Amino acid sequence: MKKLFRSALIFSVSFLLLSLFSSCRSGEISEEDKLNPIEQKFLEDNARQIFLKSKKFKLTPIEMGYIRNNEPEKGFAYTGYKEGKATFSWQVSDQKRIILIIEGDLLKEDRTLRVIVSRNEDVIYQNGNTKDTPKALNNNKGLKDTKGGPPLGNPPSL
């Protein structure tokens, strides 16, 4: 009985120490964990193409020109290696803003994409997950989209 108790105690202490040492990471995101400028530009270009190629968002030619020629407001929040949330937003007119939010592994196909189109603070289009996403948002294999969406390609290799 003592041997069983002793074995269980040794196992428990070993497991506890192993858990402690394997999770000693400070919780801070290093520069290596973040997207580099090329990867950020890749996501920005994809966001731009999503809005320019999809008819679902009903953008006027002037709004499309604004997206084509202007930098979006962008934000990145990281939770791990190349993971987290990226936001791209264009204020295309005094009353209309379009936003693309990418969550998850930012350079992988299984990331979550959300689009918000708002007019005067009222949301006129919003999708919740990739099932509601237009074809242009789901096409991340570089293949031609038969519904008119842009081929998003693959992330650049370094």
Tab-separated table of N, CA and C in Angstrom:
chain	number	residue	atom	x	y	z
A	1	MET	N	0.821	-1.178	0.000
A	1	MET	CA	0.000	0.000	0.000
A	1	MET	C	0.872	1.252	0.000
A	2	LYS	N	1.975	1.195	0.809
A	2	LYS	CA	2.879	2.329	0.853
A	2	LYS	C	3.537	2.554	-0.503
A	3	LYS	N	3.880	1.450	-1.188
A	3	LYS	CA	4.507	1.574	-2.504
A	3	LYS	C	3.556	2.239	-3.498
A	4	LEU	N	2.293	1.872	-3.451
A	4	LEU	CA	1.300	2.455	-4.346
A	4	LEU	C	1.129	3.946	-4.063
A	5	PHE	N	1.049	4.295	-2.791
A	5	PHE	CA	0.907	5.695	-2.405
A	5	PHE	C	2.138	6.492	-2.833
A	6	ARG	N	3.315	5.905	-2.592
A	6	ARG	CA	4.572	6.553	-2.946
A	6	ARG	C	4.680	6.750	-4.459
A	7	SER	N	4.298	5.739	-5.235
A	7	SER	CA	4.322	5.844	-6.693
A	7	SER	C	3.365	6.935	-7.176
A	8	ALA	N	2.180	6.963	-6.595
A	8	ALA	CA	1.194	7.979	-6.975
A	8	ALA	C	1.700	9.373	-6.627
A	9	LEU	N	2.341	9.512	-5.475
A	9	LEU	CA	2.882	10.797	-5.048
A	9	LEU	C	3.997	11.251	-5.988
A	10	ILE	N	4.903	10.347	-6.325
A	10	ILE	CA	6.004	10.675	-7.236
A	10	ILE	C	5.448	11.071	-8.608
A	11	PHE	N	4.467	10.316	-9.086
A	11	PHE	CA	3.851	10.635	-10.376
A	11	PHE	C	3.204	12.018	-10.338
A	12	SER	N	2.475	12.307	-9.270
A	12	SER	CA	1.782	13.594	-9.145
A	12	SER	C	2.764	14.754	-9.104
A	13	VAL	N	3.815	14.617	-8.304
A	13	VAL	CA	4.821	15.675	-8.199
A	13	VAL	C	5.538	15.850	-9.537
A	14	SER	N	5.877	14.751	-10.186
A	14	SER	CA	6.537	14.824	-11.494
A	14	SER	C	5.648	15.530	-12.513
A	15	PHE	N	4.382	15.163	-12.520
A	15	PHE	CA	3.436	15.780	-13.453
A	15	PHE	C	3.301	17.274	-13.172
A	16	LEU	N	3.223	17.636	-11.901
A	16	LEU	CA	3.103	19.034	-11.512
A	16	LEU	C	4.331	19.827	-11.946
A	17	LEU	N	5.523	19.294	-11.701
A	17	LEU	CA	6.755	19.973	-12.097
A	17	LEU	C	6.870	20.081	-13.610
A	18	LEU	N	6.516	19.027	-14.307
A	18	LEU	CA	6.557	19.057	-15.762
A	18	LEU	C	5.602	20.117	-16.301
A	19	SER	N	4.426	20.195	-15.740
A	19	SER	CA	3.449	21.202	-16.157
A	19	SER	C	3.968	22.604	-15.900
A	20	LEU	N	4.588	22.787	-14.751
A	20	LEU	CA	5.128	24.098	-14.404
A	20	LEU	C	6.221	24.527	-15.371
A	21	PHE	N	7.162	23.635	-15.629
A	21	PHE	CA	8.283	23.984	-16.483
A	21	PHE	C	7.903	24.102	-17.953
A	22	SER	N	6.915	23.369	-18.381
A	22	SER	CA	6.532	23.457	-19.792
A	22	SER	C	5.685	24.686	-20.071
A	23	SER	N	5.145	25.328	-19.049
A	23	SER	CA	4.341	26.522	-19.270
A	23	SER	C	5.013	27.759	-18.700
A	24	CYS	N	6.320	27.784	-18.706
A	24	CYS	CA	7.041	28.912	-18.137
A	24	CYS	C	7.101	30.109	-19.077
A	25	ARG	N	6.498	30.022	-20.219
A	25	ARG	CA	6.504	31.128	-21.159
A	25	ARG	C	5.885	32.346	-20.496
A	26	SER	N	6.425	33.495	-20.751
A	26	SER	CA	6.007	34.703	-20.053
A	26	SER	C	4.613	35.163	-20.455
A	27	GLY	N	4.070	34.661	-21.537
A	27	GLY	CA	2.767	35.111	-21.995
A	27	GLY	C	2.872	36.278	-22.960
A	28	GLU	N	4.053	36.841	-23.089
A	28	GLU	CA	4.248	37.944	-24.015
A	28	GLU	C	4.476	37.401	-25.418
A	29	ILE	N	4.023	38.150	-26.383
A	29	ILE	CA	4.190	37.783	-27.784
A	29	ILE	C	5.504	38.385	-28.277
A	30	SER	N	6.341	37.549	-28.852
A	30	SER	CA	7.622	38.031	-29.372
A	30	SER	C	7.432	38.569	-30.789
A	31	GLU	N	8.424	39.274	-31.278
A	31	GLU	CA	8.377	39.790	-32.650
A	31	GLU	C	8.285	38.647	-33.658
A	32	GLU	N	8.893	37.515	-33.321
A	32	GLU	CA	8.852	36.343	-34.199
A	32	GLU	C	7.434	35.782	-34.317
A	33	ASP	N	6.631	35.950	-33.266
A	33	ASP	CA	5.247	35.469	-33.271
A	33	ASP	C	4.346	36.314	-34.164
A	34	LYS	N	4.721	37.566	-34.387
A	34	LYS	CA	3.877	38.505	-35.131
A	34	LYS	C	4.081	38.338	-36.634
A	35	LEU	N	3.101	38.804	-37.385
A	35	LEU	CA	3.235	38.815	-38.839
A	35	LEU	C	4.316	39.812	-39.225
A	36	ASN	N	5.137	39.438	-40.188
A	36	ASN	CA	6.132	40.376	-40.681
A	36	ASN	C	5.456	41.314	-41.692
A	37	PRO	N	6.125	42.375	-42.132
A	37	PRO	CA	5.491	43.325	-43.058
A	37	PRO	C	4.981	42.687	-44.354
A	38	ILE	N	5.664	41.685	-44.871
A	38	ILE	CA	5.213	41.014	-46.096
A	38	ILE	C	3.905	40.273	-45.839
A	39	GLU	N	3.811	39.583	-44.715
A	39	GLU	CA	2.588	38.855	-44.373
A	39	GLU	C	1.434	39.816	-44.083
A	40	GLN	N	1.729	40.940	-43.428
A	40	GLN	CA	0.689	41.945	-43.189
A	40	GLN	C	0.160	42.499	-44.509
A	41	LYS	N	1.068	42.780	-45.430
A	41	LYS	CA	0.673	43.300	-46.749
A	41	LYS	C	-0.147	42.261	-47.505
A	42	PHE	N	0.217	40.991	-47.383
A	42	PHE	CA	-0.539	39.908	-48.012
A	42	PHE	C	-1.985	39.915	-47.519
A	43	LEU	N	-2.182	40.000	-46.205
A	43	LEU	CA	-3.542	40.029	-45.658
A	43	LEU	C	-4.284	41.285	-46.096
A	44	GLU	N	-3.588	42.413	-46.118
A	44	GLU	CA	-4.215	43.666	-46.565
A	44	GLU	C	-4.668	43.560	-48.021
A	45	ASP	N	-3.809	43.021	-48.875
A	45	ASP	CA	-4.175	42.851	-50.285
A	45	ASP	C	-5.362	41.909	-50.435
A	46	ASN	N	-5.404	40.842	-49.638
A	46	ASN	CA	-6.551	39.929	-49.669
A	46	ASN	C	-7.825	40.639	-49.243
A	47	ALA	N	-7.738	41.433	-48.180
A	47	ALA	CA	-8.905	42.180	-47.711
A	47	ALA	C	-9.408	43.112	-48.812
A	48	ARG	N	-8.485	43.802	-49.447
A	48	ARG	CA	-8.842	44.722	-50.529
A	48	ARG	C	-9.535	43.958	-51.664
A	49	GLN	N	-8.987	42.821	-52.068
A	49	GLN	CA	-9.562	42.046	-53.169
A	49	GLN	C	-10.940	41.493	-52.820
A	50	ILE	N	-11.134	41.127	-51.575
A	50	ILE	CA	-12.448	40.624	-51.154
A	50	ILE	C	-13.512	41.670	-51.442
A	51	PHE	N	-13.233	42.921	-51.078
A	51	PHE	CA	-14.229	43.968	-51.277
A	51	PHE	C	-14.335	44.401	-52.734
A	52	LEU	N	-13.235	44.360	-53.469
A	52	LEU	CA	-13.267	44.804	-54.864
A	52	LEU	C	-13.908	43.787	-55.797
A	53	LYS	N	-13.775	42.501	-55.501
A	53	LYS	CA	-14.258	41.465	-56.415
A	53	LYS	C	-15.665	40.963	-56.111
A	54	SER	N	-16.094	41.053	-54.875
A	54	SER	CA	-17.402	40.506	-54.521
A	54	SER	C	-18.503	41.529	-54.770
A	55	LYS	N	-19.563	41.092	-55.413
A	55	LYS	CA	-20.714	41.952	-55.672
A	55	LYS	C	-21.657	41.997	-54.468
A	56	LYS	N	-21.424	41.151	-53.503
A	56	LYS	CA	-22.310	41.040	-52.342
A	56	LYS	C	-22.372	42.333	-51.522
A	57	PHE	N	-21.307	43.126	-51.546
A	57	PHE	CA	-21.239	44.309	-50.695
A	57	PHE	C	-21.805	45.556	-51.364
A	58	LYS	N	-22.144	45.483	-52.631
A	58	LYS	CA	-22.805	46.562	-53.373
A	58	LYS	C	-22.066	47.895	-53.235
A	59	LEU	N	-20.781	47.869	-53.537
A	59	LEU	CA	-19.986	49.085	-53.474
A	59	LEU	C	-20.107	49.856	-54.779
A	60	THR	N	-20.140	51.171	-54.685
A	60	THR	CA	-20.184	52.014	-55.877
A	60	THR	C	-18.784	52.072	-56.487
A	61	PRO	N	-18.677	52.484	-57.749
A	61	PRO	CA	-17.344	52.634	-58.348
A	61	PRO	C	-16.449	53.603	-57.562
A	62	ILE	N	-17.026	54.645	-57.000
A	62	ILE	CA	-16.237	55.598	-56.204
A	62	ILE	C	-15.707	54.924	-54.942
A	63	GLU	N	-16.543	54.144	-54.273
A	63	GLU	CA	-16.114	53.424	-53.069
A	63	GLU	C	-15.035	52.403	-53.404
A	64	MET	N	-15.203	51.716	-54.527
A	64	MET	CA	-14.189	50.740	-54.944
A	64	MET	C	-12.866	51.439	-55.248
A	65	GLY	N	-12.935	52.608	-55.881
A	65	GLY	CA	-11.723	53.383	-56.147
A	65	GLY	C	-11.026	53.801	-54.860
A	66	TYR	N	-11.818	54.153	-53.859
A	66	TYR	CA	-11.242	54.537	-52.568
A	66	TYR	C	-10.499	53.355	-51.944
A	67	ILE	N	-11.118	52.193	-51.979
A	67	ILE	CA	-10.479	50.992	-51.421
A	67	ILE	C	-9.202	50.664	-52.187
A	68	ARG	N	-9.269	50.768	-53.502
A	68	ARG	CA	-8.129	50.432	-54.352
A	68	ARG	C	-6.942	51.364	-54.075
A	69	ASN	N	-7.217	52.646	-53.819
A	69	ASN	CA	-6.154	53.647	-53.770
A	69	ASN	C	-5.757	54.124	-52.378
A	70	ASN	N	-6.421	53.646	-51.342
A	70	ASN	CA	-6.131	54.132	-49.995
A	70	ASN	C	-5.811	52.984	-49.047
A	71	GLU	N	-4.933	53.285	-48.115
A	71	GLU	CA	-4.576	52.310	-47.088
A	71	GLU	C	-5.733	52.167	-46.103
A	72	PRO	N	-5.996	50.957	-45.656
A	72	PRO	CA	-7.036	50.786	-44.637
A	72	PRO	C	-6.498	51.147	-43.255
A	73	GLU	N	-7.418	51.392	-42.354
A	73	GLU	CA	-7.035	51.407	-40.946
A	73	GLU	C	-6.834	49.940	-40.605
A	74	LYS	N	-5.758	49.623	-39.919
A	74	LYS	CA	-5.502	48.215	-39.622
A	74	LYS	C	-5.070	48.046	-38.182
A	75	GLY	N	-5.383	46.888	-37.673
A	75	GLY	CA	-4.997	46.560	-36.315
A	75	GLY	C	-4.709	45.077	-36.200
A	76	PHE	N	-3.729	44.754	-35.370
A	76	PHE	CA	-3.349	43.367	-35.151
A	76	PHE	C	-3.267	43.115	-33.649
A	77	ALA	N	-3.891	42.048	-33.204
A	77	ALA	CA	-3.805	41.609	-31.808
A	77	ALA	C	-3.421	40.135	-31.842
A	78	TYR	N	-2.330	39.797	-31.184
A	78	TYR	CA	-1.794	38.440	-31.272
A	78	TYR	C	-2.078	37.639	-30.008
A	79	THR	N	-2.358	36.349	-30.228
A	79	THR	CA	-2.555	35.424	-29.113
A	79	THR	C	-1.514	34.312	-29.120
A	80	GLY	N	-0.768	34.176	-30.201
A	80	GLY	CA	0.242	33.140	-30.338
A	80	GLY	C	1.013	33.357	-31.623
A	81	TYR	N	1.724	32.332	-32.055
A	81	TYR	CA	2.541	32.419	-33.260
A	81	TYR	C	1.655	32.610	-34.492
A	82	LYS	N	1.699	33.818	-35.070
A	82	LYS	CA	0.920	34.174	-36.269
A	82	LYS	C	-0.578	33.956	-36.047
A	83	GLU	N	-1.013	33.989	-34.808
A	83	GLU	CA	-2.422	33.794	-34.457
A	83	GLU	C	-2.958	35.031	-33.761
A	84	GLY	N	-4.254	35.232	-33.906
A	84	GLY	CA	-4.899	36.338	-33.214
A	84	GLY	C	-5.997	36.931	-34.061
A	85	LYS	N	-6.006	38.270	-34.127
A	85	LYS	CA	-7.054	38.977	-34.854
A	85	LYS	C	-6.423	40.095	-35.675
A	86	ALA	N	-6.813	40.183	-36.941
A	86	ALA	CA	-6.399	41.277	-37.818
A	86	ALA	C	-7.664	41.976	-38.301
A	87	THR	N	-7.639	43.306	-38.275
A	87	THR	CA	-8.792	44.086	-38.696
A	87	THR	C	-8.360	45.080	-39.760
A	88	PHE	N	-9.123	45.137	-40.846
A	88	PHE	CA	-8.892	46.093	-41.924
A	88	PHE	C	-10.186	46.859	-42.136
A	89	SER	N	-10.094	48.188	-42.159
A	89	SER	CA	-11.298	49.001	-42.219
A	89	SER	C	-11.090	50.192	-43.149
A	90	TRP	N	-12.075	50.439	-43.997
A	90	TRP	CA	-12.075	51.609	-44.863
A	90	TRP	C	-13.335	52.423	-44.592
A	91	GLN	N	-13.186	53.715	-44.371
A	91	GLN	CA	-14.325	54.635	-44.293
A	91	GLN	C	-14.512	55.141	-45.719
A	92	VAL	N	-15.351	54.458	-46.502
A	92	VAL	CA	-15.448	54.728	-47.937
A	92	VAL	C	-16.265	55.973	-48.261
A	93	SER	N	-17.051	56.444	-47.313
A	93	SER	CA	-17.787	57.700	-47.485
A	93	SER	C	-18.076	58.263	-46.101
A	94	ASP	N	-18.697	59.427	-46.064
A	94	ASP	CA	-19.037	60.020	-44.764
A	94	ASP	C	-19.948	59.111	-43.959
A	95	GLN	N	-20.692	58.276	-44.646
A	95	GLN	CA	-21.711	57.480	-43.977
A	95	GLN	C	-21.467	55.979	-44.011
A	96	LYS	N	-20.461	55.523	-44.726
A	96	LYS	CA	-20.305	54.080	-44.922
A	96	LYS	C	-18.898	53.612	-44.579
A	97	ARG	N	-18.823	52.564	-43.774
A	97	ARG	CA	-17.553	51.941	-43.389
A	97	ARG	C	-17.651	50.446	-43.677
A	98	ILE	N	-16.558	49.891	-44.216
A	98	ILE	CA	-16.489	48.445	-44.422
A	98	ILE	C	-15.309	47.897	-43.624
A	99	ILE	N	-15.532	46.749	-43.015
A	99	ILE	CA	-14.539	46.166	-42.110
A	99	ILE	C	-14.408	44.673	-42.402
A	100	LEU	N	-13.176	44.195	-42.454
A	100	LEU	CA	-12.901	42.759	-42.522
A	100	LEU	C	-12.134	42.393	-41.262
A	101	ILE	N	-12.628	41.382	-40.555
A	101	ILE	CA	-11.976	40.885	-39.344
A	101	ILE	C	-11.554	39.443	-39.602
A	102	ILE	N	-10.280	39.170	-39.417
A	102	ILE	CA	-9.732	37.828	-39.598
A	102	ILE	C	-9.296	37.344	-38.220
A	103	GLU	N	-9.748	36.153	-37.826
A	103	GLU	CA	-9.402	35.619	-36.514
A	103	GLU	C	-8.883	34.193	-36.641
A	104	GLY	N	-7.992	33.827	-35.731
A	104	GLY	CA	-7.438	32.477	-35.715
A	104	GLY	C	-6.011	32.489	-36.203
A	105	ASP	N	-5.616	31.418	-36.858
A	105	ASP	CA	-4.292	31.336	-37.465
A	105	ASP	C	-4.353	32.189	-38.722
A	106	LEU	N	-3.731	33.345	-38.695
A	106	LEU	CA	-3.949	34.379	-39.701
A	106	LEU	C	-3.508	33.993	-41.108
A	107	LEU	N	-2.643	33.015	-41.246
A	107	LEU	CA	-2.150	32.641	-42.569
A	107	LEU	C	-2.657	31.281	-43.038
A	108	LYS	N	-3.595	30.707	-42.333
A	108	LYS	CA	-4.122	29.386	-42.698
A	108	LYS	C	-5.538	29.506	-43.237
A	109	GLU	N	-5.953	28.466	-43.963
A	109	GLU	CA	-7.291	28.439	-44.553
A	109	GLU	C	-8.407	28.389	-43.527
A	110	ASP	N	-8.168	27.801	-42.376
A	110	ASP	CA	-9.253	27.607	-41.420
A	110	ASP	C	-9.478	28.811	-40.507
A	111	ARG	N	-8.949	29.948	-40.878
A	111	ARG	CA	-9.199	31.162	-40.102
A	111	ARG	C	-10.657	31.591	-40.263
A	112	THR	N	-11.137	32.375	-39.336
A	112	THR	CA	-12.503	32.882	-39.389
A	112	THR	C	-12.478	34.274	-40.003
A	113	LEU	N	-13.349	34.503	-40.964
A	113	LEU	CA	-13.458	35.805	-41.612
A	113	LEU	C	-14.834	36.388	-41.335
A	114	ARG	N	-14.853	37.654	-40.923
A	114	ARG	CA	-16.125	38.343	-40.713
A	114	ARG	C	-16.082	39.659	-41.460
A	115	VAL	N	-17.187	39.996	-42.082
A	115	VAL	CA	-17.304	41.251	-42.804
A	115	VAL	C	-18.424	42.056	-42.172
A	116	ILE	N	-18.160	43.339	-41.988
A	116	ILE	CA	-19.190	44.248	-41.499
A	116	ILE	C	-19.230	45.438	-42.446
A	117	VAL	N	-20.405	45.739	-42.961
A	117	VAL	CA	-20.622	46.942	-43.755
A	117	VAL	C	-21.651	47.756	-42.985
A	118	SER	N	-21.275	48.973	-42.612
A	118	SER	CA	-22.204	49.783	-41.824
A	118	SER	C	-22.439	51.128	-42.497
A	119	ARG	N	-23.631	51.640	-42.317
A	119	ARG	CA	-24.003	52.946	-42.842
A	119	ARG	C	-24.611	53.722	-41.683
A	120	ASN	N	-24.038	54.878	-41.375
A	120	ASN	CA	-24.525	55.700	-40.257
A	120	ASN	C	-24.651	54.894	-38.978
A	121	GLU	N	-23.638	54.089	-38.683
A	121	GLU	CA	-23.607	53.262	-37.474
A	121	GLU	C	-24.601	52.108	-37.486
A	122	ASP	N	-25.425	51.972	-38.519
A	122	ASP	CA	-26.311	50.820	-38.640
A	122	ASP	C	-25.604	49.774	-39.485
A	123	VAL	N	-25.565	48.564	-39.006
A	123	VAL	CA	-24.936	47.490	-39.763
A	123	VAL	C	-25.881	47.084	-40.883
A	124	ILE	N	-25.394	47.167	-42.133
A	124	ILE	CA	-26.237	46.762	-43.257
A	124	ILE	C	-25.842	45.398	-43.804
A	125	TYR	N	-24.684	44.922	-43.435
A	125	TYR	CA	-24.285	43.556	-43.789
A	125	TYR	C	-23.324	43.083	-42.719
A	126	GLN	N	-23.540	41.884	-42.225
A	126	GLN	CA	-22.589	41.280	-41.292
A	126	GLN	C	-22.728	39.778	-41.387
A	127	ASN	N	-21.593	39.106	-41.484
A	127	ASN	CA	-21.613	37.646	-41.433
A	127	ASN	C	-20.982	37.220	-40.127
A	128	GLY	N	-21.403	36.070	-39.625
A	128	GLY	CA	-20.912	35.627	-38.330
A	128	GLY	C	-19.809	34.607	-38.402
A	129	ASN	N	-19.830	33.767	-39.430
A	129	ASN	CA	-18.787	32.761	-39.550
A	129	ASN	C	-18.618	32.410	-41.016
A	130	THR	N	-17.694	31.516	-41.301
A	130	THR	CA	-17.380	31.217	-42.691
A	130	THR	C	-18.541	30.577	-43.433
A	131	LYS	N	-19.507	30.007	-42.731
A	131	LYS	CA	-20.660	29.434	-43.427
A	131	LYS	C	-21.503	30.522	-44.080
A	132	ASP	N	-21.513	31.719	-43.483
A	132	ASP	CA	-22.275	32.834	-44.026
A	132	ASP	C	-21.438	33.695	-44.962
A	133	THR	N	-20.192	33.345	-45.137
A	133	THR	CA	-19.266	34.169	-45.879
A	133	THR	C	-19.458	33.998	-47.380
A	134	PRO	N	-19.423	35.100	-48.133
A	134	PRO	CA	-19.499	34.980	-49.585
A	134	PRO	C	-18.352	34.128	-50.122
A	135	LYS	N	-18.554	33.545	-51.295
A	135	LYS	CA	-17.535	32.679	-51.903
A	135	LYS	C	-16.177	33.364	-51.971
A	136	ALA	N	-16.165	34.667	-52.228
A	136	ALA	CA	-14.893	35.371	-52.353
A	136	ALA	C	-14.074	35.281	-51.077
A	137	LEU	N	-14.730	35.161	-49.930
A	137	LEU	CA	-13.999	35.101	-48.672
A	137	LEU	C	-13.478	33.711	-48.373
A	138	ASN	N	-14.146	32.692	-48.884
A	138	ASN	CA	-13.749	31.319	-48.582
A	138	ASN	C	-12.686	30.788	-49.527
A	139	ASN	N	-12.491	31.412	-50.662
A	139	ASN	CA	-11.557	30.908	-51.656
A	139	ASN	C	-10.143	31.319	-51.275
A	140	ASN	N	-9.414	30.440	-50.637
A	140	ASN	CA	-8.056	30.758	-50.211
A	140	ASN	C	-7.050	29.772	-50.785
A	141	LYS	N	-7.359	29.163	-51.903
A	141	LYS	CA	-6.452	28.169	-52.475
A	141	LYS	C	-5.793	28.655	-53.757
A	142	GLY	N	-6.070	29.900	-54.163
A	142	GLY	CA	-5.496	30.401	-55.393
A	142	GLY	C	-6.215	29.876	-56.616
A	143	LEU	N	-7.357	29.231	-56.430
A	143	LEU	CA	-8.123	28.699	-57.543
A	143	LEU	C	-9.110	29.743	-58.031
A	144	LYS	N	-9.474	29.666	-59.291
A	144	LYS	CA	-10.444	30.607	-59.830
A	144	LYS	C	-11.804	30.322	-59.210
A	145	ASP	N	-12.434	31.380	-58.727
A	145	ASP	CA	-13.742	31.260	-58.095
A	145	ASP	C	-14.810	31.434	-59.167
A	146	THR	N	-15.667	30.453	-59.324
A	146	THR	CA	-16.669	30.505	-60.382
A	146	THR	C	-17.783	31.490	-60.082
A	147	LYS	N	-17.882	31.970	-58.866
A	147	LYS	CA	-18.909	32.942	-58.500
A	147	LYS	C	-18.392	34.375	-58.605
A	148	GLY	N	-17.210	34.583	-59.133
A	148	GLY	CA	-16.699	35.934	-59.323
A	148	GLY	C	-15.826	36.441	-58.187
A	149	GLY	N	-15.512	35.604	-57.210
A	149	GLY	CA	-14.663	36.032	-56.108
A	149	GLY	C	-13.200	36.004	-56.511
A	150	PRO	N	-12.362	36.719	-55.784
A	150	PRO	CA	-10.950	36.780	-56.148
A	150	PRO	C	-10.196	35.532	-55.716
A	151	PRO	N	-9.217	35.096	-56.499
A	151	PRO	CA	-8.340	34.044	-56.000
A	151	PRO	C	-7.402	34.671	-54.976
A	152	LEU	N	-7.472	34.215	-53.741
A	152	LEU	CA	-6.705	34.849	-52.682
A	152	LEU	C	-5.272	34.368	-52.615
A	153	GLY	N	-4.984	33.239	-53.189
A	153	GLY	CA	-3.617	32.757	-53.174
A	153	GLY	C	-3.187	32.250	-51.817
A	154	ASN	N	-1.919	31.957	-51.713
A	154	ASN	CA	-1.349	31.459	-50.470
A	154	ASN	C	-0.404	32.503	-49.910
A	155	PRO	N	-0.138	32.480	-48.611
A	155	PRO	CA	0.766	33.458	-48.028
A	155	PRO	C	2.157	33.333	-48.628
A	156	PRO	N	2.873	34.454	-48.677
A	156	PRO	CA	4.224	34.396	-49.238
A	156	PRO	C	5.138	33.561	-48.357
A	157	SER	N	6.026	32.842	-48.975
A	157	SER	CA	6.995	32.070	-48.194
A	157	SER	C	8.245	32.916	-48.021
A	158	LEU	N	8.855	32.753	-46.887
A	158	LEU	CA	10.046	33.563	-46.582
A	158	LEU	C	11.292	32.743	-46.663
